[in-house]
């Protein structure tokens, strides 16, 4: 599902990420673990093809990302990746259902309302389908962002710090929602986090530890 070898990435300010070797089999989950600034978001963005890799090997769901043009990468991402960003990035003027259907609206594909509503139901917020983000709690907003990421049945679900600022109860709910979705959608899950509770909650996940490079420079 994921194959990384001697991957490096540098921003203008200097090296941000080095991963020697990492492999994830289909159906396995991974945790990218590291302190602030260790390159977790950078690696998630490389895996999603949002950042373009600079050197090394990065194969995601069987595709060597270095072989794709930017246009091909966009199409590949739409078909393969579901992303839950840390800031959720919901559109304030749209309802929960409309936020989930956003990718369909944007690509001109037929929106599958039943699919959006079924996901909201799996995530326990079917009653809030017509609410806008401001009318939802933070936990409910996170569920909408999860449903939006899962809408296209991605092979890989990526979540950036999904438990940041959550108490223990909300943290275990967030993790169980992610694993439930991964199970029902048969997706692999990659979680970027600095939260040891995530490692404890997912004992079968492969852990990739990242070290900050810039701070040491
Ligand atoms: N767009 C950018 N331009 C220059 N440097 C960047 C950029 N984005 C991130 N960096 C730097 O790259 C390093 C890794 O950042 P990244 O956001 O990937 O870390 P992170 O582990 O996700 O951190 P956090 O947990 O705080 O979100 C940091 O030193 C950061 O300052």
mmCIF file of C-alpha atoms and ligand atoms in Angstrom:
data_model
loop_
_atom_site.group_PDB
_atom_site.id
_atom_site.type_symbol
_atom_site.label_atom_id
_atom_site.label_comp_id
_atom_site.label_asym_id
_atom_site.label_seq_id
_atom_site.Cartn_x
_atom_site.Cartn_y
_atom_site.Cartn_z
ATOM 1 C CA UNK A 1 0.000 0.000 0.000
ATOM 2 C CA UNK A 2 2.912 2.293 0.745
ATOM 3 C CA UNK A 3 6.581 1.906 -0.118
ATOM 4 C CA UNK A 4 9.110 4.568 0.830
ATOM 5 C CA UNK A 5 12.820 4.370 0.200
ATOM 6 C CA UNK A 6 15.414 7.078 0.829
ATOM 7 C CA UNK A 7 12.807 9.808 0.522
ATOM 8 C CA UNK A 8 13.974 13.344 1.239
ATOM 9 C CA UNK A 9 12.169 16.663 1.023
ATOM 10 C CA UNK A 10 13.520 20.191 1.504
ATOM 11 C CA UNK A 11 11.691 23.503 1.525
ATOM 12 C CA UNK A 12 13.593 26.697 0.623
ATOM 13 C CA UNK A 13 14.532 26.996 4.282
ATOM 14 C CA UNK A 14 16.265 23.589 4.345
ATOM 15 C CA UNK A 15 15.697 19.849 4.759
ATOM 16 C CA UNK A 16 12.341 19.012 6.325
ATOM 17 C CA UNK A 17 12.108 15.242 5.932
ATOM 18 C CA UNK A 18 14.243 12.129 5.525
ATOM 19 C CA UNK A 19 12.752 8.624 5.522
ATOM 20 C CA UNK A 20 15.134 5.758 4.871
ATOM 21 C CA UNK A 21 12.745 2.798 4.480
ATOM 22 C CA UNK A 22 9.078 2.228 5.264
ATOM 23 C CA UNK A 23 6.546 -0.289 3.943
ATOM 24 C CA UNK A 24 2.875 -0.714 4.625
ATOM 25 C CA UNK A 25 0.946 -3.776 3.401
ATOM 26 C CA UNK A 26 -2.638 -3.466 2.101
ATOM 27 C CA UNK A 27 -5.119 -3.390 4.953
ATOM 28 C CA UNK A 28 -2.480 -2.267 7.454
ATOM 29 C CA UNK A 29 -2.674 1.074 9.230
ATOM 30 C CA UNK A 30 0.242 3.431 9.883
ATOM 31 C CA UNK A 31 1.028 6.130 12.425
ATOM 32 C CA UNK A 32 3.477 8.891 11.505
ATOM 33 C CA UNK A 33 4.731 9.855 14.936
ATOM 34 C CA UNK A 34 6.849 12.882 15.764
ATOM 35 C CA UNK A 35 7.065 16.180 17.589
ATOM 36 C CA UNK A 36 6.011 19.490 16.089
ATOM 37 C CA UNK A 37 8.176 20.284 13.055
ATOM 38 C CA UNK A 38 9.337 16.695 12.478
ATOM 39 C CA UNK A 39 7.784 16.579 9.000
ATOM 40 C CA UNK A 40 4.506 14.697 9.572
ATOM 41 C CA UNK A 41 2.371 17.061 7.487
ATOM 42 C CA UNK A 42 5.103 17.238 4.855
ATOM 43 C CA UNK A 43 5.056 13.441 4.529
ATOM 44 C CA UNK A 44 1.245 13.302 4.390
ATOM 45 C CA UNK A 45 1.320 15.909 1.628
ATOM 46 C CA UNK A 46 3.945 13.912 -0.277
ATOM 47 C CA UNK A 47 1.894 10.694 0.067
ATOM 48 C CA UNK A 48 -1.181 12.567 -1.215
ATOM 49 C CA UNK A 49 0.827 13.976 -4.133
ATOM 50 C CA UNK A 50 0.096 17.536 -2.952
ATOM 51 C CA UNK A 51 3.842 18.151 -2.584
ATOM 52 C CA UNK A 52 6.021 16.739 -5.336
ATOM 53 C CA UNK A 53 8.765 14.417 -4.132
ATOM 54 C CA UNK A 54 12.319 15.564 -4.791
ATOM 55 C CA UNK A 55 14.386 12.392 -4.373
ATOM 56 C CA UNK A 56 13.989 8.759 -3.371
ATOM 57 C CA UNK A 57 11.156 6.342 -4.050
ATOM 58 C CA UNK A 58 7.526 6.830 -3.065
ATOM 59 C CA UNK A 59 4.976 4.250 -4.198
ATOM 60 C CA UNK A 60 1.431 4.739 -3.001
ATOM 61 C CA UNK A 61 -1.271 2.122 -3.690
ATOM 62 C CA UNK A 62 0.915 0.609 -6.404
ATOM 63 C CA UNK A 63 1.731 3.883 -8.176
ATOM 64 C CA UNK A 64 5.221 5.387 -8.337
ATOM 65 C CA UNK A 65 4.349 9.061 -7.829
ATOM 66 C CA UNK A 66 7.532 10.253 -9.582
ATOM 67 C CA UNK A 67 6.143 8.902 -12.891
ATOM 68 C CA UNK A 68 2.958 11.030 -12.849
ATOM 69 C CA UNK A 69 2.548 14.478 -14.416
ATOM 70 C CA UNK A 70 0.853 17.129 -12.234
ATOM 71 C CA UNK A 71 -2.422 16.535 -14.100
ATOM 72 C CA UNK A 72 -2.166 12.759 -13.700
ATOM 73 C CA UNK A 73 -1.339 13.256 -10.020
ATOM 74 C CA UNK A 74 -4.549 15.246 -9.513
ATOM 75 C CA UNK A 75 -6.650 12.497 -11.123
ATOM 76 C CA UNK A 76 -4.812 9.801 -9.171
ATOM 77 C CA UNK A 77 -5.340 11.699 -5.883
ATOM 78 C CA UNK A 78 -9.083 12.079 -6.517
ATOM 79 C CA UNK A 79 -9.424 8.333 -7.068
ATOM 80 C CA UNK A 80 -7.070 7.093 -4.364
ATOM 81 C CA UNK A 81 -6.744 9.466 -1.404
ATOM 82 C CA UNK A 82 -9.143 10.753 1.227
ATOM 83 C CA UNK A 83 -7.614 13.535 3.334
ATOM 84 C CA UNK A 84 -8.773 14.867 6.704
ATOM 85 C CA UNK A 85 -6.728 18.031 7.295
ATOM 86 C CA UNK A 86 -6.053 19.230 10.826
ATOM 87 C CA UNK A 87 -8.096 22.396 10.321
ATOM 88 C CA UNK A 88 -10.898 20.334 8.678
ATOM 89 C CA UNK A 89 -11.357 22.988 5.943
ATOM 90 C CA UNK A 90 -15.151 22.757 5.716
ATOM 91 C CA UNK A 91 -16.931 25.377 3.611
ATOM 92 C CA UNK A 92 -18.909 27.572 6.067
ATOM 93 C CA UNK A 93 -21.744 28.400 3.655
ATOM 94 C CA UNK A 94 -22.435 24.737 2.812
ATOM 95 C CA UNK A 95 -24.415 22.160 4.782
ATOM 96 C CA UNK A 96 -22.851 18.930 6.054
ATOM 97 C CA UNK A 97 -24.205 17.046 3.046
ATOM 98 C CA UNK A 98 -23.010 19.702 0.578
ATOM 99 C CA UNK A 99 -19.523 19.680 2.115
ATOM 100 C CA UNK A 100 -19.348 15.916 1.586
ATOM 101 C CA UNK A 101 -20.498 16.270 -2.028
ATOM 102 C CA UNK A 102 -18.008 19.057 -2.751
ATOM 103 C CA UNK A 103 -15.632 16.871 -4.783
ATOM 104 C CA UNK A 104 -18.522 15.732 -6.965
ATOM 105 C CA UNK A 105 -19.680 19.329 -7.531
ATOM 106 C CA UNK A 106 -16.109 20.404 -8.318
ATOM 107 C CA UNK A 107 -15.448 17.618 -10.823
ATOM 108 C CA UNK A 108 -18.871 17.760 -12.459
ATOM 109 C CA UNK A 109 -19.620 14.169 -11.384
ATOM 110 C CA UNK A 110 -23.139 13.177 -10.373
ATOM 111 C CA UNK A 111 -23.483 13.779 -6.624
ATOM 112 C CA UNK A 112 -24.590 10.645 -4.746
ATOM 113 C CA UNK A 113 -26.747 12.087 -1.995
ATOM 114 C CA UNK A 114 -27.604 8.637 -0.581
ATOM 115 C CA UNK A 115 -23.893 7.879 -0.238
ATOM 116 C CA UNK A 116 -23.236 11.164 1.628
ATOM 117 C CA UNK A 117 -26.193 10.544 3.943
ATOM 118 C CA UNK A 118 -25.134 6.920 4.553
ATOM 119 C CA UNK A 119 -21.694 8.100 5.664
ATOM 120 C CA UNK A 120 -23.230 10.673 8.022
ATOM 121 C CA UNK A 121 -25.356 7.858 9.396
ATOM 122 C CA UNK A 122 -22.334 5.545 9.957
ATOM 123 C CA UNK A 123 -20.691 8.447 11.784
ATOM 124 C CA UNK A 124 -23.772 9.041 13.935
ATOM 125 C CA UNK A 125 -24.809 12.505 12.724
ATOM 126 C CA UNK A 126 -27.532 11.681 10.193
ATOM 127 C CA UNK A 127 -29.821 14.193 11.926
ATOM 128 C CA UNK A 128 -27.468 17.064 11.073
ATOM 129 C CA UNK A 129 -27.301 16.601 7.317
ATOM 130 C CA UNK A 130 -28.707 20.109 6.636
ATOM 131 C CA UNK A 131 -26.641 21.954 9.256
ATOM 132 C CA UNK A 132 -23.773 24.270 8.365
ATOM 133 C CA UNK A 133 -20.398 23.944 10.129
ATOM 134 C CA UNK A 134 -21.129 26.837 12.510
ATOM 135 C CA UNK A 135 -24.236 24.969 13.715
ATOM 136 C CA UNK A 136 -22.218 21.859 14.632
ATOM 137 C CA UNK A 137 -19.928 21.025 17.542
ATOM 138 C CA UNK A 138 -16.209 20.573 16.848
ATOM 139 C CA UNK A 139 -16.589 16.782 17.126
ATOM 140 C CA UNK A 140 -19.516 16.843 14.694
ATOM 141 C CA UNK A 141 -17.516 19.004 12.275
ATOM 142 C CA UNK A 142 -14.735 16.437 12.432
ATOM 143 C CA UNK A 143 -17.223 13.709 11.489
ATOM 144 C CA UNK A 144 -18.331 15.724 8.464
ATOM 145 C CA UNK A 145 -14.678 16.084 7.394
ATOM 146 C CA UNK A 146 -14.252 12.309 7.841
ATOM 147 C CA UNK A 147 -17.321 11.616 5.726
ATOM 148 C CA UNK A 148 -16.052 13.999 3.037
ATOM 149 C CA UNK A 149 -12.702 12.160 2.971
ATOM 150 C CA UNK A 150 -14.394 8.748 2.720
ATOM 151 C CA UNK A 151 -17.007 9.762 0.100
ATOM 152 C CA UNK A 152 -15.020 8.501 -2.915
ATOM 153 C CA UNK A 153 -14.103 5.177 -1.235
ATOM 154 C CA UNK A 154 -10.378 6.026 -1.213
ATOM 155 C CA UNK A 155 -7.837 3.230 -0.867
ATOM 156 C CA UNK A 156 -5.941 5.412 1.594
ATOM 157 C CA UNK A 157 -7.420 7.632 4.293
ATOM 158 C CA UNK A 158 -4.961 10.237 5.597
ATOM 159 C CA UNK A 159 -5.638 12.136 8.829
ATOM 160 C CA UNK A 160 -3.478 15.001 10.114
ATOM 161 C CA UNK A 161 -3.503 15.262 13.940
ATOM 162 C CA UNK A 162 -7.093 14.001 14.297
ATOM 163 C CA UNK A 163 -6.877 13.958 18.110
ATOM 164 C CA UNK A 164 -5.207 17.342 18.691
ATOM 165 C CA UNK A 165 -6.869 19.193 21.574
ATOM 166 C CA UNK A 166 -9.291 16.338 22.319
ATOM 167 C CA UNK A 167 -9.839 14.941 25.814
ATOM 168 C CA UNK A 168 -9.431 11.171 26.333
ATOM 169 C CA UNK A 169 -13.068 10.375 25.625
ATOM 170 C CA UNK A 170 -13.225 12.433 22.413
ATOM 171 C CA UNK A 171 -9.827 11.031 21.404
ATOM 172 C CA UNK A 172 -11.020 7.431 21.569
ATOM 173 C CA UNK A 173 -14.200 8.347 19.666
ATOM 174 C CA UNK A 174 -12.147 10.028 16.901
ATOM 175 C CA UNK A 175 -9.913 6.972 16.547
ATOM 176 C CA UNK A 176 -12.803 4.547 16.548
ATOM 177 C CA UNK A 177 -14.592 6.623 13.871
ATOM 178 C CA UNK A 178 -11.468 6.539 11.703
ATOM 179 C CA UNK A 179 -11.003 2.780 12.100
ATOM 180 C CA UNK A 180 -14.725 2.134 11.538
ATOM 181 C CA UNK A 181 -14.604 4.090 8.295
ATOM 182 C CA UNK A 182 -11.404 2.355 7.207
ATOM 183 C CA UNK A 183 -13.063 -1.000 7.871
ATOM 184 C CA UNK A 184 -16.343 -0.264 6.088
ATOM 185 C CA UNK A 185 -14.542 1.333 3.126
ATOM 186 C CA UNK A 186 -11.693 -1.235 3.109
ATOM 187 C CA UNK A 187 -9.170 1.616 3.194
ATOM 188 C CA UNK A 188 -5.761 1.757 4.795
ATOM 189 C CA UNK A 189 -5.395 4.496 7.357
ATOM 190 C CA UNK A 190 -2.388 6.771 7.865
ATOM 191 C CA UNK A 191 -2.528 9.053 10.897
ATOM 192 C CA UNK A 192 0.015 11.813 11.515
ATOM 193 C CA UNK A 193 0.220 12.592 15.209
ATOM 194 C CA UNK A 194 2.359 13.469 18.197
ATOM 195 C CA UNK A 195 -0.242 11.863 20.479
ATOM 196 C CA UNK A 196 0.912 8.705 22.303
ATOM 197 C CA UNK A 197 -2.763 7.822 22.930
ATOM 198 C CA UNK A 198 -3.133 7.069 19.196
ATOM 199 C CA UNK A 199 -0.240 4.578 19.338
ATOM 200 C CA UNK A 200 -1.790 2.911 22.400
ATOM 201 C CA UNK A 201 -5.207 2.711 20.719
ATOM 202 C CA UNK A 202 -3.885 1.110 17.519
ATOM 203 C CA UNK A 203 -1.453 -1.589 18.658
ATOM 204 C CA UNK A 204 -1.429 -3.322 15.246
ATOM 205 C CA UNK A 205 -0.477 -0.168 13.313
ATOM 206 C CA UNK A 206 3.011 0.289 11.871
ATOM 207 C CA UNK A 207 4.711 3.262 13.493
ATOM 208 C CA UNK A 208 7.086 5.512 11.542
ATOM 209 C CA UNK A 209 9.008 7.804 13.900
ATOM 210 C CA UNK A 210 10.060 11.139 12.415
ATOM 211 C CA UNK A 211 12.804 13.384 13.787
ATOM 212 C CA UNK A 212 12.951 17.152 13.291
ATOM 213 C CA UNK A 213 15.793 18.021 10.920
ATOM 214 C CA UNK A 214 15.591 21.807 10.823
ATOM 215 C CA UNK A 215 15.666 22.264 14.593
ATOM 216 C CA UNK A 216 18.915 20.316 14.713
ATOM 217 C CA UNK A 217 20.510 22.355 11.917
HETATM 218 N N1 LIG B 1 5.827 25.766 3.310
HETATM 219 C C1 LIG B 1 6.938 25.670 4.041
HETATM 220 N N2 LIG B 1 8.034 26.400 3.756
HETATM 221 C C2 LIG B 1 9.188 26.277 4.468
HETATM 222 N N3 LIG B 1 9.319 25.437 5.514
HETATM 223 C C3 LIG B 1 8.251 24.687 5.845
HETATM 224 C C4 LIG B 1 7.012 24.768 5.141
HETATM 225 N N4 LIG B 1 6.129 23.884 5.703
HETATM 226 C C5 LIG B 1 6.795 23.301 6.722
HETATM 227 N N5 LIG B 1 8.058 23.773 6.809
HETATM 228 C C6 LIG B 1 9.080 23.351 7.774
HETATM 229 O O1 LIG B 1 9.325 21.961 7.569
HETATM 230 C C7 LIG B 1 9.482 21.293 8.820
HETATM 231 C C8 LIG B 1 8.424 20.188 8.935
HETATM 232 O O2 LIG B 1 7.130 20.804 8.988
HETATM 233 P P1 LIG B 1 5.785 19.948 9.080
HETATM 234 O O3 LIG B 1 4.631 20.901 9.054
HETATM 235 O O4 LIG B 1 5.817 18.878 8.069
HETATM 236 O O5 LIG B 1 5.952 19.296 10.540
HETATM 237 P P2 LIG B 1 4.875 18.600 11.464
HETATM 238 O O6 LIG B 1 5.569 17.449 12.104
HETATM 239 O O7 LIG B 1 3.632 18.302 10.696
HETATM 240 O O8 LIG B 1 4.605 19.723 12.544
HETATM 241 P P3 LIG B 1 3.266 20.042 13.416
HETATM 242 O O9 LIG B 1 3.068 18.835 14.308
HETATM 243 O O10 LIG B 1 3.657 21.262 14.178
HETATM 244 O O11 LIG B 1 2.124 20.260 12.454
HETATM 245 C C9 LIG B 1 9.356 22.363 9.907
HETATM 246 O O12 LIG B 1 10.654 22.763 10.290
HETATM 247 C C10 LIG B 1 8.616 23.494 9.201
HETATM 248 O O13 LIG B 1 8.986 24.753 9.722
#
